[in-house]
Short mmCIF file of C-alpha atoms in Angstrom, two decimals:
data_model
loop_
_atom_site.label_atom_id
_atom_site.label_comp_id
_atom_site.label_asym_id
_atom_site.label_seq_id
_atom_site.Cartn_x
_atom_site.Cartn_y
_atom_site.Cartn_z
CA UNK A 1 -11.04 -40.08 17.04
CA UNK A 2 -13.17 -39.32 14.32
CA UNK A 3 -14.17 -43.13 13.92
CA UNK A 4 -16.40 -43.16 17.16
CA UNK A 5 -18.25 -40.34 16.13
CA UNK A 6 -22.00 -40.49 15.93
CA UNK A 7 -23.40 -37.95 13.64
CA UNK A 8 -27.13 -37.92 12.67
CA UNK A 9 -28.03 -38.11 9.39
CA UNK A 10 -29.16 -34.81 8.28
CA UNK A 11 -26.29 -33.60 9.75
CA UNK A 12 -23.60 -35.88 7.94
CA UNK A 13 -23.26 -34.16 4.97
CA UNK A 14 -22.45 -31.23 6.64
CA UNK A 15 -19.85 -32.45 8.97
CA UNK A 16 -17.68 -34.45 6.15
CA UNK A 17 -18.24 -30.81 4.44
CA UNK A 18 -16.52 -29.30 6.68
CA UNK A 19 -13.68 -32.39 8.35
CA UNK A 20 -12.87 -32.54 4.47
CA UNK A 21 -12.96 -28.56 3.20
CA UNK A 22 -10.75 -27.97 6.13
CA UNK A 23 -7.99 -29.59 4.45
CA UNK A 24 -8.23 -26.62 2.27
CA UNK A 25 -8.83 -24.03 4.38
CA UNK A 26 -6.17 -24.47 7.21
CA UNK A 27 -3.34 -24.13 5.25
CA UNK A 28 -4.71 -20.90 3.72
CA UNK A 29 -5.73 -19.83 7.48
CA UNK A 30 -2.10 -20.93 9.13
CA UNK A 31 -0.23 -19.25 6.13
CA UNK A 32 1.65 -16.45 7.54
CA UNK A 33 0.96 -13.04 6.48
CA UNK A 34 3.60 -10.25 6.41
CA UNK A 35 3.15 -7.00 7.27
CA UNK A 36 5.10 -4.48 5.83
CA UNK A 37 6.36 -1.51 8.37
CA UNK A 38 6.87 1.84 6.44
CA UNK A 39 10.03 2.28 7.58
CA UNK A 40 11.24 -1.48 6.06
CA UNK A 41 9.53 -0.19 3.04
CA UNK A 42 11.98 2.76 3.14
CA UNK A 43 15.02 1.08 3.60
CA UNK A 44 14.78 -0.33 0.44
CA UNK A 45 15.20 2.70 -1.74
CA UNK A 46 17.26 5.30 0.41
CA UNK A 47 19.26 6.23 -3.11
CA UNK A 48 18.38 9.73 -5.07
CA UNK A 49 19.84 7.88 -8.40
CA UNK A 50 17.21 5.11 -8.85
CA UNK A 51 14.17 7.74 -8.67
CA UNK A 52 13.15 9.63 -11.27
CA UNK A 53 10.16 11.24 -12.64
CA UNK A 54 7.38 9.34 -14.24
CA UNK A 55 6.59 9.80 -17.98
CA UNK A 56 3.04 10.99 -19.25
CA UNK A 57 2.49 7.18 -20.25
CA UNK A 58 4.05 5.83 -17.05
CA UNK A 59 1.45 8.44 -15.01
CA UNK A 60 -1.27 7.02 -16.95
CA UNK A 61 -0.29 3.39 -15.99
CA UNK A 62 0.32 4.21 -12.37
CA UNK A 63 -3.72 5.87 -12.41
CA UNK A 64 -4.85 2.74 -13.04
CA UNK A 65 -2.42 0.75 -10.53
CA UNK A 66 -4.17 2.89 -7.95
CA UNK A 67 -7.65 3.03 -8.95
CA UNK A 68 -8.09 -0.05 -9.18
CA UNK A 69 -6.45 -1.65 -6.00
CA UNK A 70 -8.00 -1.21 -2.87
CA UNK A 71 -4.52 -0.41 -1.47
CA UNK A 72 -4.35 2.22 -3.91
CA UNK A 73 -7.79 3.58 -2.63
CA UNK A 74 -7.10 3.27 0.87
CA UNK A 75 -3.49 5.52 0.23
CA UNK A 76 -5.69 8.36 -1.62
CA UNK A 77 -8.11 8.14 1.14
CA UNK A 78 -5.22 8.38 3.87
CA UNK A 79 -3.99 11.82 1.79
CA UNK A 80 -7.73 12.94 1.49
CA UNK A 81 -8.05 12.39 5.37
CA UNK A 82 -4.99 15.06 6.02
CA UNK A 83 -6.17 17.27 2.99
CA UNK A 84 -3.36 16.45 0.63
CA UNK A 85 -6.19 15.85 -2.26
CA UNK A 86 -6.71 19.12 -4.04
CA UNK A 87 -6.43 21.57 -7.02
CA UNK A 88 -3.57 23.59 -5.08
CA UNK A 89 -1.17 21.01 -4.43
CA UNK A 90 0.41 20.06 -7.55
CA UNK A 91 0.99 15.73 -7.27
CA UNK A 92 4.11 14.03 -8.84
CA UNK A 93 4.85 10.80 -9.88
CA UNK A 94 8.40 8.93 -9.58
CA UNK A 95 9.53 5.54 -9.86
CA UNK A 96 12.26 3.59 -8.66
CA UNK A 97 14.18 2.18 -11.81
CA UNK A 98 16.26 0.03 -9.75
CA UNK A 99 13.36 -2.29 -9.02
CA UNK A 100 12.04 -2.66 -12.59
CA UNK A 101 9.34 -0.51 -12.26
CA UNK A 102 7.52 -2.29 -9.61
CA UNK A 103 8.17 0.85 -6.95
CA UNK A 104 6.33 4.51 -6.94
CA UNK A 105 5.82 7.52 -5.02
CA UNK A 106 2.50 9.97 -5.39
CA UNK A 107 4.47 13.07 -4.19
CA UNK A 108 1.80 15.80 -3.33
CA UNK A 109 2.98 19.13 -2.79
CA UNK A 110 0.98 22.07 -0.77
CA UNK A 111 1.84 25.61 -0.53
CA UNK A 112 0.39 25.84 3.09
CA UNK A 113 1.09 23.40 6.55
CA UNK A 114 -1.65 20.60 6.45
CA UNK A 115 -2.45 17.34 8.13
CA UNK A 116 -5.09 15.80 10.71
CA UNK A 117 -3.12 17.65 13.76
CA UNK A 118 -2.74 21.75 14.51
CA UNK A 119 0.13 20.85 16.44
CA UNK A 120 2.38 19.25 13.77
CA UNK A 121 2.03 20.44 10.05
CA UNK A 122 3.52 19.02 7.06
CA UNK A 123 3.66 20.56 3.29
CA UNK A 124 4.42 17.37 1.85
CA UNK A 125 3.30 13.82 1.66
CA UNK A 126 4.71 10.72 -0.50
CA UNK A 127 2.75 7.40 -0.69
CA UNK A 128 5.16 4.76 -1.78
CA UNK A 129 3.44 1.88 -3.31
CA UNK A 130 4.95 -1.66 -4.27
CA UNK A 131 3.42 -3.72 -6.85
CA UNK A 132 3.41 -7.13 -8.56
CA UNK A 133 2.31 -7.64 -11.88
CA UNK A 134 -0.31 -5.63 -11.70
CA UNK A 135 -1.43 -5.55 -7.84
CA UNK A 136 -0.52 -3.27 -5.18
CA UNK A 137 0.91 -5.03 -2.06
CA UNK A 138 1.70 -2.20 0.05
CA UNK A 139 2.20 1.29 0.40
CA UNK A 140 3.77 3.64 3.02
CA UNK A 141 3.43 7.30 3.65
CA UNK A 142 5.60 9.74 4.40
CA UNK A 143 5.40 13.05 5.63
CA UNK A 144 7.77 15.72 5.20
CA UNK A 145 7.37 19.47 6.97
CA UNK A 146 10.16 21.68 9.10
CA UNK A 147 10.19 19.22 11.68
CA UNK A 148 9.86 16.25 9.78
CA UNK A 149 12.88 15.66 7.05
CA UNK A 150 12.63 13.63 3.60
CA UNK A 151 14.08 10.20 4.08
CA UNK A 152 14.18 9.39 0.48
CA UNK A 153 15.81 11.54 -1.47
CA UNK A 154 14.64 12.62 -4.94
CA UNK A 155 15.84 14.32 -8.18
#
């Protein structure tokens, strides 16, 4: 097909560009991406045992994790949206031991009902974040209030 094709000159350059960069890019554009749901985020660390809380070192290390992902960002953003970011409510670290490390929770903890609706308010969030090496792939939040239970347990 491509044999019969008349391209002018000018234009030539551009066209192989592009018939031979697209090996490259369809394979990257056809890969398939997987999105994470919170709740198959959840399921993988239902067990009180495995969390525990972080170390002064470990928070340190787990600052850095999430300023410097824009995963991390977009999870303080999401608890800065519902009002979860500030001086009152005290914010926790755990992590799950039984994947090496590469699992966390930012537990934030408010004396008073927040979030973005009058209708249903929460005291608690968690933002559970899995990493590898040293990226964030994807978080999940969780919101806990009267209504709303814990679904991971912690220590």
């Amino acid at each position: 097909m491509l044999r019969n094709l008349q391209i002018p000159g000018k234009f030539a350059g551009i066209a192989f560009g592009l018939v031979a960069g697209s090996g490259a890019i369809l394979p990257a554009l056809t890969a398939r991406s997987e999105i994470v749901s919170p709740s198959a985020v959840r399921l993988s660390h239902t067990s009180a045992p495995s969390w525990r809380v972080t170390t002064a070192e470990e928070d340190t290390q787990i600052w850095n994790y999430i300023l410097n992902s824009p995963l991390g960002i977009a999870a303080l953003n999401q608890l800065a949206i519902e009002g979860f970011i500030s001086p009152i409510c005290p914010k926790t670290f755990y992590i799950n031991d039984e994947f090496g490390g590469f699992q966390f929770m930012l537990r934030v903890q408010c004396p008073d009902d927040r979030g973005i609706s009058t209708a249903v308010g929460y005291r608690e969030m968690r933002a559970i974040f899995n990493r590898f090496e040293g990226n964030i792939e994807n978080f999940s939040i969780e919101r806990v209030g009267d209504e709303m239970p814990p679904t991971i347990p912690l220590p």
